[in-house]
mmCIF file of C-alpha atoms in Angstrom:
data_model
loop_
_atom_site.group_PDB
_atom_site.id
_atom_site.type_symbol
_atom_site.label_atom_id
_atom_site.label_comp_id
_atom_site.label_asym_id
_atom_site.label_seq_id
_atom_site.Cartn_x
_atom_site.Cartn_y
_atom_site.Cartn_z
ATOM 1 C CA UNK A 12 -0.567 16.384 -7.732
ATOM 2 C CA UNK A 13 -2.738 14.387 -9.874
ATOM 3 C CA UNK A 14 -0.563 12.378 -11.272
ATOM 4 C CA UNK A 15 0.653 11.100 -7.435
ATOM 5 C CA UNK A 16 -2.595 10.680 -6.812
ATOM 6 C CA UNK A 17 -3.043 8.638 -9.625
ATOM 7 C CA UNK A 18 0.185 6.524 -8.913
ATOM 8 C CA UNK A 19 -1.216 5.720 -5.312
ATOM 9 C CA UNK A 20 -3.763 3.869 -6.735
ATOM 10 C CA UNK A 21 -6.728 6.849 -5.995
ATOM 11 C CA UNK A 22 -9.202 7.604 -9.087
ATOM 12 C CA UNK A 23 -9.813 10.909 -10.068
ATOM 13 C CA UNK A 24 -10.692 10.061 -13.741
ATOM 14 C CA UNK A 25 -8.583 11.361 -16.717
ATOM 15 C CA UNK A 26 -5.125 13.951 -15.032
ATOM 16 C CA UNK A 27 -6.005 16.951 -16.977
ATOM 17 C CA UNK A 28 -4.005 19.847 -14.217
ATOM 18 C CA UNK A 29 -7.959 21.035 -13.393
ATOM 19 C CA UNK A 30 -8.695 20.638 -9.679
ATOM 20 C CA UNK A 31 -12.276 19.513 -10.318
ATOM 21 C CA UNK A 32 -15.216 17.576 -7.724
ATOM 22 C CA UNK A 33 -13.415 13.917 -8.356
ATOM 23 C CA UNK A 34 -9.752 15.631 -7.723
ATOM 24 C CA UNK A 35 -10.817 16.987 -4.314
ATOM 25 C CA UNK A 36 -12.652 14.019 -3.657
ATOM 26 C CA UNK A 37 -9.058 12.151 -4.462
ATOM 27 C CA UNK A 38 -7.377 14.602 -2.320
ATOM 28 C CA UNK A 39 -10.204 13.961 0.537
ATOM 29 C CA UNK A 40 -9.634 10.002 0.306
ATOM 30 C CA UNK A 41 -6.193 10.826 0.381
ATOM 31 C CA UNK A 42 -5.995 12.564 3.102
ATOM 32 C CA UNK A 43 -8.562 10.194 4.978
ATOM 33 C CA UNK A 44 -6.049 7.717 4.673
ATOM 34 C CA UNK A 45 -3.049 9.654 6.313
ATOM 35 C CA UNK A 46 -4.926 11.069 8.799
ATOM 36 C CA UNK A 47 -4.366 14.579 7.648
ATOM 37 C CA UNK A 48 -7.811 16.865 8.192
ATOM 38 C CA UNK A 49 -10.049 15.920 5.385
ATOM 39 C CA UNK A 50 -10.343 19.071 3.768
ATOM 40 C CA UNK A 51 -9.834 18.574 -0.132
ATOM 41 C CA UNK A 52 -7.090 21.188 -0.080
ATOM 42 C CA UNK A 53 -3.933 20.285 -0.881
ATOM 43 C CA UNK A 54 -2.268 23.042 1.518
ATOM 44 C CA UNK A 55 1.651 22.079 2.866
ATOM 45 C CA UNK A 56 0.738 19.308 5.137
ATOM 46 C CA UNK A 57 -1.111 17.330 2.192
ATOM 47 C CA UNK A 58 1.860 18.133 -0.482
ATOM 48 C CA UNK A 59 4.433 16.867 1.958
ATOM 49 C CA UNK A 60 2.379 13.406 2.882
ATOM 50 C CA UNK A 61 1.785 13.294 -1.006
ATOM 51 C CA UNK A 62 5.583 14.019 -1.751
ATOM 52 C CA UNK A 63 6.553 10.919 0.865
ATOM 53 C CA UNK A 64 3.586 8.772 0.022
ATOM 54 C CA UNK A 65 4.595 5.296 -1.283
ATOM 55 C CA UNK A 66 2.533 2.394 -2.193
ATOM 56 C CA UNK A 67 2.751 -1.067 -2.791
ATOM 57 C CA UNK A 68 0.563 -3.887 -4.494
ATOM 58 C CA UNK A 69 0.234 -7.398 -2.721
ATOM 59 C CA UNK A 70 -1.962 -10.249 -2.776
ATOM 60 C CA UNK A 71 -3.271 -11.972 0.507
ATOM 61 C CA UNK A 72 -1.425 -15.218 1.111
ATOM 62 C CA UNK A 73 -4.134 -16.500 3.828
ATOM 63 C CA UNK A 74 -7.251 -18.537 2.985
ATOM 64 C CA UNK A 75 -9.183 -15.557 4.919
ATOM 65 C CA UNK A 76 -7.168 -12.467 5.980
ATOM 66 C CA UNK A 77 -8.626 -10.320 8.642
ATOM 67 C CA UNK A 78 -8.802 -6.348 7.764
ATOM 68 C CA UNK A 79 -9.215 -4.347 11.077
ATOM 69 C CA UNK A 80 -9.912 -0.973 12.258
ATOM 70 C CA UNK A 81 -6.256 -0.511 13.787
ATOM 71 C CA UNK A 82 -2.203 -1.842 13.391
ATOM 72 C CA UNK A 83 -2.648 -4.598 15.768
ATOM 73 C CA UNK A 84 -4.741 -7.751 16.612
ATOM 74 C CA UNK A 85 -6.248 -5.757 19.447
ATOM 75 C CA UNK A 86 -8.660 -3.608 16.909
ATOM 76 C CA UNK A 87 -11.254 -4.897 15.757
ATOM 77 C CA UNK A 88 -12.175 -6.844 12.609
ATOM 78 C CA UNK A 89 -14.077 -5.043 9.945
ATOM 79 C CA UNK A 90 -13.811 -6.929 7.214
ATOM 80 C CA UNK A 91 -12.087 -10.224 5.554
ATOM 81 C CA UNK A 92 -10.355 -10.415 2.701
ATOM 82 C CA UNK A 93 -9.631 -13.884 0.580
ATOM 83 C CA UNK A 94 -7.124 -15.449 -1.102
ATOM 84 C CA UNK A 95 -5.285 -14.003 -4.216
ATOM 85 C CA UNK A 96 -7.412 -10.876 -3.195
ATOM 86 C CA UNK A 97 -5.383 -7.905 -4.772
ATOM 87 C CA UNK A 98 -4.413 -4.848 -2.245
ATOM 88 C CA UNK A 99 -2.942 -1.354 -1.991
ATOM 89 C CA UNK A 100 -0.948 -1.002 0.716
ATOM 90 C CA UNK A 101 -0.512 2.903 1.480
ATOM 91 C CA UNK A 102 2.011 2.818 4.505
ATOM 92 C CA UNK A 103 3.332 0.230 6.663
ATOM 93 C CA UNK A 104 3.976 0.186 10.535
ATOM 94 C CA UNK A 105 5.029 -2.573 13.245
ATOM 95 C CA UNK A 106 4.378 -5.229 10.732
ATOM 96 C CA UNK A 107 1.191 -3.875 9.754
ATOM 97 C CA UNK A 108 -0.210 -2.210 6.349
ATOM 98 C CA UNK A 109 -2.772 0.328 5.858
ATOM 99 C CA UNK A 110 -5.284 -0.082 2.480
ATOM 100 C CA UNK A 111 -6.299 2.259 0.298
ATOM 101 C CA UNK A 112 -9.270 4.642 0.877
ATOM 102 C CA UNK A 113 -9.214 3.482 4.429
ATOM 103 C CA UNK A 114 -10.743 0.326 4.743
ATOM 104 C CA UNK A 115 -8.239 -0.862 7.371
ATOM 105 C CA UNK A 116 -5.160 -2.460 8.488
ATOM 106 C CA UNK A 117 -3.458 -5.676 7.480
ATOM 107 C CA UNK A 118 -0.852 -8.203 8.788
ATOM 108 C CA UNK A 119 2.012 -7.850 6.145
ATOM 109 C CA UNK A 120 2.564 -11.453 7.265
ATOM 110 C CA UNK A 121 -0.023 -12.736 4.934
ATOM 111 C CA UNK A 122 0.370 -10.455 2.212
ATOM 112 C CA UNK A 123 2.447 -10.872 -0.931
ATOM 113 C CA UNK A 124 4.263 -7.481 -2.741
ATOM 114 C CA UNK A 125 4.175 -7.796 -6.557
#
């Protein structure tokens, strides 16, 4: 579990197999982001989002790209991003990527894998 974790780009310091305060608070943030009950368990519903969970690494394209609080232009902005700005994309629907530790949604238009 840690190691996943890890891989999806959450920081739980060193994976050492102990399910200590900065692995539940991984498995919180986790779970934050795929709207599972925030928790810090890592009961069946958890394990299965963790076993499907992929991620991917981009870099905005736009001068200013808009982060907002839903998939679609209709939510509201929370945030901008800029240029060359590095992201963690942790699912992707309708054109639209969530970021890490839920800090919102972004047009995959303007947004670069590497």
């Amino acid at each position: 579990m840690q190691t996943k974790l890890v891989e999806l780009g959450y920081n739980l310091g060193s994976i050492d197999g102990d399910f200590g305060s900065k692995t539940e608070a991984a498995v919180r943030a986790f779970q934050k982001d795929m709207d599972l009950e925030k928790d810090g368990i890592c009961g069946p519903m958890t394990w299965a989002a963790l076993n499907s969970a992929k991620y991917a690494k981009g870099k905005v394209t736009a001068s200013l790209l808009n982060v907002r609080i839903g998939p679609s232009t209709g939510y509201k902005v929370s945030s901008q991003l800029k240029n060359g700005a590095n992201v963690i994309i942790v699912s992707e629907q309708n054109g639209w990527g969530r970021l890490i530790n839920a800090a919102g949604y972004v047009s995959l238009d303007y947004i670069k894998k590497i």
